[in-house]
Amino acid sequence: MDFRHHISSLQALAGTPCDALVLIVTGAAADASLDAPLASALTDALAEGDLTLKAGKTLYLHRPAGVKAPRVVFAATGPDTLKAFRAAVVAGINAVKGSGARHVVVALAGAGRLTDAHAEAVVTAARECTYLYRHTKPSAAAASKLDTVTLVCAKADAKAVQLGLARGHAVAAGVALARESANRPANHCTPTYLAEQAKKLGKEFGLKVEVLDRKDCEKLGMGSFLAVAQGSTEPLRFIVARYDGAAKSQAPVVLVGKGITFDTGGISLKPSAEMDEMKYDMGGAASVLGTLRAVAELKPKLNLVCIIPSCENMPAGNAVKPGDVVTSMSGQTIEILNTDAEGRLILCDALTYAERFKPSVVVDVATLTGACVVALGHHHSGLFTADDKVAEQMLAASRAGLDPCWRMPLDEEYDEGLKSNFADMGNIGGRAGGAITAAMFLRRFTGKYPWAHLDVAGTAWKSGAAKGATGRPVALLTHFVLAQAA
Ligand code: BES
Ligand code: MN
Ligand code: ZN
C-alpha cells in the first residue's frame, strides 16, 4: 500500500479525484472549513441526526451531489485526541475497504492542524484494518483493493506529515511482520522459522544475524534455556540480530523477546481449553523482529541488538520435571517448581547473554503471565522497571505510538516468594501478584545495565471472534528505540 500527502485546501475536496473520500470530523464547526457540496451534506446529516459527533460514528454517502469522489465517509472522532483521530480513521477506512475503492483520500475537516503523529496514525490505522491472514487459509475473503492512501494537508504541515508517513510506514510494516509470524501456527512458526525470518531481515536491510543452536548454548552454559527446550524434538534457536547505525563505541539498545513457539506448560501441563492460543507465546519475539524491521527501515543513528531465545515447551519422557534444579548462564541455580513458568527460564539466560554488549538499556518483551492479563486486561501492557528515567521514556513512547503500557511495582517484598531450599531461587512464587513475581525473577539477572520488562500476555493477541495477533508492542518499542537516538 502506498501512502502520500497532498497539499491542498479543504475548499478543493469536492473536486479531488479519488475512489473514496474519508473526512475525519472533530468539532461542531467542521463543516465551515469544507467546500459547499461537502459542507451542506455534513450540516444536513448533523441536523437530521443521521450523523452525531460521537466517537466511532460514521456516515457513508454514495455519489453525493457535486462531489467528484463516488464514495464519501464522514467519521466522527468524539474527543479531539490523537487516539480518537486514529480510531476514526479505522472506522472510516473500514467503511470503504470492502468496496471497489483503490485510492482513498483522507482529510481532517475543521480548523485542526495535522502533525507527524496524525500522519503516522493514518498509515498504521490503514494497514491495521486491511491486514488479512492468508498463509494457511488462502481461501480467505479477497484482500482489500485499497492500494493508495493520500492524506490532505496544509502547506505549513507538509514537512511534519511527510516525516510521520515515513515513520508510520516503518511501524506498520513491523506490526504486520509481528502479526503474521504470531498468527502462523506452531507447526509452521517454529524456532527455525523465526531464525529464518531474522536472516531474511538481515539480507534485506544489511543486518548482522547470528543463530546459535543447542551445542552453542551448551558451551555458553545456558542451563535454564536448555532445560525448557529439552522436551521438544523441534530444535531450539538462539537468535542475535544487530542493526549498526552508530559508531561501534556507542553502547547499544538491547531488545530481548520471548520466543516460545508453543507453550503446552510442559509436565505442568496446561488445561486443553484454548491451549491453541499458546502458539502466540512467541509474540514478544515477533514484536522484537518487527521493531528491528521498523528501525532498520528508518535508519536512526544508534546501535540495536535483538536477542531471541526460541524453543517449544513440551511434555516428554526427557522433559524437565518439577523440582529439577538447573544452573543458569549467570551461575545462579534455579529450582523449576512449575515447568509452565518457562518464559522467565529462557529469558534469564538471554538477559545474561546481553551483558556482553554493554548495553545502554535492555528491554525484554514477553507474553509472560496470565496474572498480568488479570491485573491489566487487554488494553495496557505491564511495564516493570526500577529505573524512573527508563519508565518515563517507555511511557512517553507508549503515548506517542498509541500503544499503552502501565507501570507496575517492583518492591523488594515481592522477591520473597522466589526463595527455595534447594537452589538460589525457585521459578514461581504464590498466586498473588504473579506478574510482579515473574518480573522480580528476571530482575535477578539484570544487575549490570538499566532494564525494563514488558509483559504483553494481554496485549499481543486477541481472543474471541477477532482471534489473532495484534502486532503490539511494535509501535511502543519503535518509538522508544528512536527516542534513544535523539
Ligand atoms: N505463556 C504463559 C503466560 C500466558 C498465559 C500468556 C495466558 C497469555 C495468556 C506463561 O508461560 C505461563 O504459563 N505462565 C504461568 C506462570 C505460572 C505457572 C506461575 C501462568 O501465567 O499461569
Ligand atoms: Mn507457560
Ligand atoms: Zn509461556
XYZ file of C-alpha atoms and ligand atoms in Angstrom:
510
model
C 0.000 0.000 0.000
C 1.227 3.437 -0.958
C 0.940 6.480 1.285
C 1.218 10.063 0.041
C 0.495 13.542 1.137
C -1.262 16.154 -0.939
C -1.052 19.855 -0.214
C -4.496 21.272 -0.695
C -7.122 23.430 0.919
C -10.226 21.720 2.272
C -12.123 24.015 -0.079
C -10.977 21.877 -3.022
C -12.006 18.483 -1.655
C -15.223 18.085 -3.604
C -13.249 18.350 -6.831
C -10.487 15.942 -5.751
C -10.397 12.846 -7.942
C -10.244 9.585 -5.932
C -12.306 6.453 -5.275
C -13.299 7.401 -1.762
C -13.068 10.433 0.451
C -12.733 9.843 4.203
C -13.411 13.002 6.165
C -12.436 12.964 9.800
C -14.788 15.238 11.708
C -13.636 16.553 15.073
C -15.631 19.602 16.066
C -19.074 21.049 15.600
C -17.756 23.747 13.237
C -16.082 21.212 10.961
C -18.488 21.901 8.111
C -17.396 25.547 7.961
C -13.993 24.539 6.605
C -15.354 22.375 3.786
C -16.380 23.379 0.277
C -20.071 23.832 -0.410
C -21.251 20.353 -1.509
C -19.495 18.578 1.378
C -20.376 21.273 3.912
C -24.077 21.083 3.067
C -24.061 17.278 3.187
C -22.434 17.358 6.610
C -24.636 20.151 8.008
C -27.699 18.354 6.755
C -26.659 14.972 8.162
C -25.959 16.535 11.556
C -29.246 18.468 11.552
C -31.256 15.370 10.587
C -29.464 13.231 13.165
C -28.038 10.856 10.541
C -24.614 11.596 11.991
C -23.715 12.520 15.553
C -20.296 13.765 16.582
C -19.595 10.827 18.865
C -16.588 8.524 18.793
C -16.992 5.674 16.316
C -19.928 7.222 14.395
C -19.651 7.196 10.614
C -21.912 8.142 7.717
C -21.452 6.712 4.236
C -22.710 8.638 1.202
C -22.761 7.170 -2.274
C -22.251 9.614 -5.126
C -23.313 12.743 -3.215
C -24.225 15.658 -5.497
C -21.419 17.965 -6.556
C -18.621 15.702 -5.290
C -16.173 14.043 -7.662
C -15.420 11.074 -5.389
C -18.075 8.360 -5.792
C -17.857 7.464 -2.090
C -17.711 9.790 0.884
C -17.450 8.794 4.535
C -17.739 11.199 7.434
C -16.070 9.686 10.508
C -16.514 11.441 13.858
C -13.741 11.393 16.438
C -15.699 12.435 19.509
C -12.921 13.853 21.709
C -10.208 15.820 19.929
C -7.337 13.454 20.773
C -4.807 11.535 18.703
C -6.259 8.252 19.900
C -9.766 9.269 18.825
C -8.418 10.530 15.493
C -6.810 7.149 14.805
C -9.981 5.288 15.776
C -11.984 7.488 13.367
C -9.558 6.706 10.537
C -10.007 2.980 11.253
C -13.805 3.403 11.213
C -13.676 5.464 8.008
C -11.443 3.052 6.156
C -13.430 0.050 7.382
C -16.474 1.650 5.750
C -14.862 1.627 2.282
C -12.245 -1.127 2.384
C -14.655 -3.769 1.065
C -15.822 -1.593 -1.834
C -14.044 -1.321 -5.145
C -12.094 1.691 -3.888
C -8.367 1.649 -4.634
C -7.425 5.218 -3.908
C -8.681 6.759 -0.672
C -8.153 10.386 0.254
C -8.204 11.190 3.968
C -8.688 14.706 5.272
C -9.267 16.326 8.621
C -12.329 18.591 8.463
C -12.159 21.642 10.694
C -9.502 24.008 11.877
C -7.255 21.376 13.471
C -3.684 21.019 12.212
C -2.057 17.779 11.181
C 1.119 16.665 12.945
C 3.578 13.864 12.234
C 1.692 11.804 14.810
C -1.554 12.166 12.823
C 0.162 11.078 9.621
C 1.732 8.095 11.367
C -1.674 7.171 12.769
C -3.294 7.282 9.301
C -0.740 4.807 7.954
C -0.814 2.398 10.883
C -4.627 2.564 11.015
C -4.998 1.829 7.293
C -2.560 -1.057 7.435
C -4.119 -2.421 10.611
C -7.615 -2.649 9.217
C -6.633 -4.069 5.841
C -4.323 -6.817 7.174
C -5.584 -10.284 6.336
C -4.132 -13.604 7.457
C -3.973 -15.955 4.464
C -0.917 -18.171 4.904
C -2.841 -21.303 5.910
C -6.190 -20.021 4.615
C -5.670 -18.932 1.034
C -9.442 -19.106 0.542
C -9.908 -16.159 2.932
C -12.027 -13.333 1.516
C -10.137 -11.388 -1.119
C -7.843 -8.804 0.403
C -8.980 -5.198 0.180
C -8.419 -3.484 -3.170
C -7.196 -0.390 -1.380
C -3.718 0.422 -2.662
C -3.159 4.142 -2.162
C -3.964 6.451 0.713
C -3.451 10.185 0.300
C -3.523 12.482 3.280
C -4.597 16.044 2.539
C -2.665 18.673 4.466
C -1.903 22.388 4.532
C 1.424 23.578 3.160
C 2.646 24.510 6.655
C 2.105 20.947 7.878
C 3.543 19.107 4.865
C 7.005 18.521 6.321
C 5.715 17.011 9.552
C 3.195 14.936 7.630
C 5.888 13.507 5.351
C 8.008 12.553 8.376
C 5.017 10.929 10.025
C 4.097 8.988 6.888
C 7.601 7.521 6.715
C 7.578 6.562 10.379
C 4.084 5.127 10.007
C 5.193 3.037 7.049
C 8.055 1.551 9.044
C 5.971 0.904 12.156
C 3.118 -0.610 10.135
C 5.484 -2.949 8.303
C 6.939 -4.013 11.648
C 3.471 -4.571 13.088
C 2.464 -6.616 10.037
C 5.582 -8.759 10.345
C 4.878 -9.390 14.035
C 1.208 -10.200 13.390
C 1.982 -12.552 10.548
C 4.580 -14.614 12.417
C 2.485 -14.761 15.590
C -0.614 -15.829 13.650
C 1.169 -18.704 11.948
C 0.524 -21.964 13.794
C 3.283 -23.644 15.757
C 3.830 -26.326 13.106
C 4.711 -23.506 10.681
C 6.197 -20.903 13.010
C 8.945 -22.926 14.670
C 12.173 -21.635 16.250
C 13.819 -22.421 12.898
C 11.216 -20.306 11.092
C 11.841 -17.352 13.428
C 15.572 -17.661 12.746
C 14.867 -17.662 9.005
C 12.743 -14.535 9.380
C 15.632 -12.837 11.164
C 18.062 -13.889 8.444
C 15.695 -12.619 5.781
C 15.577 -9.234 7.509
C 19.355 -9.342 7.696
C 19.635 -9.791 3.933
C 17.048 -7.147 3.145
C 18.465 -4.461 5.437
C 22.117 -5.396 5.746
C 21.994 -6.559 9.376
C 24.301 -8.953 11.162
C 22.349 -12.041 12.152
C 23.792 -14.882 14.170
C 21.830 -18.027 15.040
C 23.056 -20.271 17.844
C 21.964 -23.915 18.136
C 21.820 -26.292 21.097
C 25.567 -27.031 21.090
C 26.397 -23.323 21.119
C 24.034 -22.756 24.035
C 25.575 -25.673 25.911
C 29.019 -24.115 25.507
C 27.657 -20.855 26.892
C 26.205 -22.656 29.896
C 22.574 -21.719 29.248
C 21.284 -24.463 31.549
C 17.963 -22.730 32.124
C 17.061 -22.153 28.460
C 18.240 -25.670 27.587
C 16.044 -27.189 30.298
C 12.898 -25.715 28.721
C 13.919 -26.820 25.235
C 14.931 -30.383 26.146
C 11.430 -31.916 25.991
C 10.853 -30.959 22.357
C 12.080 -32.608 19.175
C 11.875 -29.207 17.463
C 15.429 -27.782 17.549
C 15.936 -24.623 19.630
C 17.313 -21.397 18.171
C 19.011 -18.500 19.947
C 18.844 -15.567 17.559
C 21.063 -12.472 17.756
C 20.438 -9.731 15.180
C 22.219 -6.373 15.107
C 21.483 -3.063 13.471
C 24.566 -0.834 13.484
C 23.637 2.790 12.864
C 26.294 4.475 15.007
C 29.952 4.142 15.967
C 30.966 0.801 17.483
C 31.904 2.650 20.662
C 28.298 3.675 21.229
C 26.505 1.401 23.719
C 23.592 -0.372 22.039
C 19.943 -0.638 22.978
C 19.176 -4.335 23.508
C 15.734 -5.877 22.974
C 15.023 -9.409 24.211
C 11.897 -11.264 23.036
C 10.336 -14.432 24.450
C 10.174 -16.908 21.575
C 8.197 -19.897 22.874
C 6.635 -21.107 19.621
C 4.259 -23.320 21.580
C 3.634 -23.497 25.321
C 1.904 -26.689 26.474
C 3.075 -25.957 30.014
C 5.393 -28.967 29.847
C 4.965 -31.597 32.593
C 2.968 -28.926 34.500
C 0.561 -29.319 31.585
C -1.956 -26.608 30.785
C -5.694 -27.392 30.503
C -6.690 -28.149 26.900
C -9.307 -25.400 26.544
C -7.843 -22.592 24.431
C -4.398 -24.151 24.508
C -4.193 -23.388 20.769
C -3.651 -19.752 21.764
C -0.255 -20.702 23.136
C 1.044 -20.505 19.576
C 1.176 -16.752 20.316
C 3.702 -17.342 23.082
C 6.369 -16.046 20.713
C 4.577 -12.688 20.465
C 7.425 -10.974 22.307
C 9.954 -12.354 19.835
C 7.727 -11.356 16.917
C 7.442 -7.796 18.200
C 11.222 -7.582 18.603
C 11.674 -8.686 14.982
C 9.003 -6.204 13.900
C 10.746 -3.406 15.776
C 14.070 -4.371 14.234
C 12.472 -4.099 10.800
C 10.990 -0.692 11.584
C 14.288 0.620 12.942
C 16.297 -0.804 10.035
C 13.980 0.983 7.602
C 14.225 4.340 9.387
C 17.998 4.145 9.915
C 18.418 6.187 13.113
C 21.934 6.904 14.403
C 22.136 4.237 17.107
C 23.052 0.619 17.625
C 20.407 -2.002 18.308
C 20.848 -5.636 19.307
C 17.885 -8.029 19.257
C 18.081 -11.298 21.180
C 15.502 -14.060 20.797
C 15.699 -17.306 22.760
C 13.286 -19.636 20.958
C 12.038 -23.170 21.604
C 8.897 -25.194 22.343
C 7.727 -26.064 25.860
C 6.619 -29.704 25.623
C 5.931 -32.609 27.986
C 8.003 -35.683 27.137
C 9.951 -38.540 28.681
C 13.024 -36.372 28.621
C 11.270 -33.119 29.565
C 12.342 -31.122 32.606
C 10.404 -32.118 35.759
C 9.032 -30.099 38.677
C 11.758 -29.994 41.297
C 14.629 -30.268 38.825
C 17.425 -27.825 39.583
C 19.344 -26.187 36.729
C 22.271 -23.795 36.552
C 21.610 -20.656 34.554
C 24.262 -18.928 32.441
C 24.678 -16.420 35.290
C 25.798 -19.240 37.597
C 22.691 -18.881 39.780
C 20.790 -22.139 40.317
C 17.039 -22.419 39.764
C 14.599 -24.969 41.158
C 11.977 -25.447 38.435
C 8.883 -25.835 40.585
C 6.483 -25.319 37.697
C 7.508 -26.130 34.140
C 4.771 -23.781 32.878
C 6.708 -20.779 34.192
C 9.093 -21.318 31.272
C 9.243 -17.818 29.823
C 11.383 -16.480 32.661
C 13.638 -19.550 32.305
C 14.533 -18.800 28.707
C 14.686 -15.031 29.234
C 17.085 -15.179 32.184
C 19.846 -16.718 30.070
C 19.188 -14.216 27.266
C 19.434 -11.376 29.817
C 22.799 -12.724 30.973
C 23.941 -13.098 27.361
C 23.006 -9.424 26.812
C 25.743 -8.319 29.242
C 28.417 -8.867 26.581
C 27.058 -5.936 24.570
C 27.491 -3.494 27.485
C 24.029 -2.106 26.706
C 22.821 1.416 27.429
C 19.451 -0.163 28.215
C 17.811 -3.587 27.891
C 14.088 -4.106 27.341
C 12.615 -7.592 27.369
C 9.187 -8.320 25.904
C 7.218 -11.415 26.804
C 3.783 -12.993 26.940
C 4.897 -13.881 30.427
C 1.974 -14.293 32.812
C -1.761 -14.877 32.913
C -1.613 -12.778 36.083
C -0.759 -9.713 34.014
C -3.942 -10.228 31.987
C -5.913 -10.408 35.246
C -4.240 -7.224 36.520
C -4.410 -5.029 33.413
C -6.746 -6.685 30.920
C -6.137 -6.356 27.205
C -5.511 -2.638 26.838
C -2.299 -1.832 28.718
C 0.868 -3.907 28.625
C 2.566 -4.299 32.011
C 5.701 -2.175 32.407
C 8.222 -3.151 35.065
C 11.399 -1.219 35.752
C 13.234 0.080 38.792
C 14.641 2.933 36.710
C 12.433 6.047 36.765
C 14.107 7.542 33.703
C 13.565 4.414 31.617
C 9.982 4.233 32.920
C 9.296 7.785 31.754
C 10.824 7.052 28.337
C 8.736 3.910 27.938
C 5.542 5.689 28.980
C 6.297 8.558 26.591
C 6.902 6.067 23.766
C 3.653 4.305 24.546
C 1.763 7.601 24.322
C 3.482 8.607 21.083
C 2.852 5.210 19.476
C -0.714 4.906 20.821
C 0.405 1.600 22.310
C -0.368 1.934 26.030
C 1.534 0.396 28.930
C 1.117 0.820 32.683
C 3.893 0.863 35.261
C 3.755 -1.866 37.892
C 5.655 -2.069 41.214
C 8.918 -3.952 41.753
C 9.363 -3.660 45.520
C 11.817 -5.991 47.246
C 8.947 -7.595 49.213
C 7.731 -9.298 46.052
C 11.007 -11.216 45.784
C 10.356 -13.330 48.876
C 8.164 -15.869 47.131
C 11.097 -16.965 44.991
C 13.048 -18.467 47.919
C 13.987 -22.137 47.557
C 15.531 -24.656 49.943
C 17.283 -26.402 47.077
C 18.561 -23.649 44.774
C 19.313 -19.920 44.662
C 15.683 -19.403 43.667
C 12.526 -21.145 42.617
C 10.881 -20.184 39.337
C 7.478 -19.352 40.879
C 6.038 -17.555 43.897
C 2.462 -17.617 45.171
C -0.577 -16.825 43.028
C -0.956 -13.268 44.279
C 0.890 -10.645 42.234
C 2.133 -13.273 39.787
C 3.154 -10.794 37.106
C 5.318 -8.946 39.622
C 6.949 -12.129 40.957
C 7.858 -13.053 37.377
C 9.438 -9.619 36.886
C 11.323 -9.989 40.195
C 12.719 -13.276 38.915
C 14.018 -11.565 35.747
C 15.397 -8.685 37.783
C 17.855 -11.082 39.450
C 19.626 -11.383 36.085
C 19.758 -7.704 35.145
C 22.150 -6.112 37.629
C 24.621 -4.908 35.006
C 22.508 -2.443 32.981
C 19.345 -0.303 33.117
C 16.449 -2.623 32.388
C 12.720 -2.697 31.694
C 10.341 -5.602 31.213
C 7.087 -5.554 29.231
C 4.515 -8.248 29.945
C 2.354 -8.391 26.814
C 0.314 -11.502 27.685
C -2.870 -9.431 27.482
C -1.999 -7.204 24.532
C -0.072 -9.254 21.956
C -3.195 -11.017 20.772
C -6.972 -11.015 20.869
C -9.221 -13.960 21.736
C -12.825 -14.425 20.630
C -14.331 -13.785 17.197
C -11.479 -11.494 16.125
C -8.883 -14.008 17.341
C -5.432 -13.052 16.151
C -2.165 -11.310 16.825
C -2.152 -7.527 17.303
C 1.468 -6.719 16.481
C 1.831 -4.967 19.828
C 4.099 -3.580 21.235
C 5.992 -2.808 17.998
C 4.822 0.818 17.957
C 5.839 1.382 21.583
C 9.248 -0.244 21.112
C 9.965 1.565 17.856
C 9.218 4.932 19.441
C 11.318 4.005 22.456
C 14.301 2.991 20.331
C 14.034 6.047 18.040
C 13.978 8.338 21.086
C 17.304 6.835 22.201
C 18.924 8.335 19.098
C 17.517 11.811 19.606
N 2.721 -18.149 28.272
C 2.203 -18.202 29.586
C 1.543 -16.903 30.020
C 0.217 -16.605 29.393
C -0.947 -17.116 29.931
C 0.139 -15.768 28.318
C -2.159 -16.787 29.377
C -1.085 -15.455 27.762
C -2.228 -15.963 28.288
C 3.320 -18.487 30.591
O 4.360 -19.271 30.123
C 2.701 -19.201 31.728
O 2.246 -20.292 31.530
N 2.706 -18.585 32.895
C 2.122 -19.156 34.050
C 3.028 -18.864 35.220
C 2.658 -19.571 36.472
C 2.886 -21.063 36.316
C 3.463 -19.043 37.611
C 0.745 -18.523 34.236
O 0.585 -17.337 33.970
O -0.168 -19.247 34.613
Mn 3.955 -21.339 30.365
Zn 4.663 -19.252 28.102
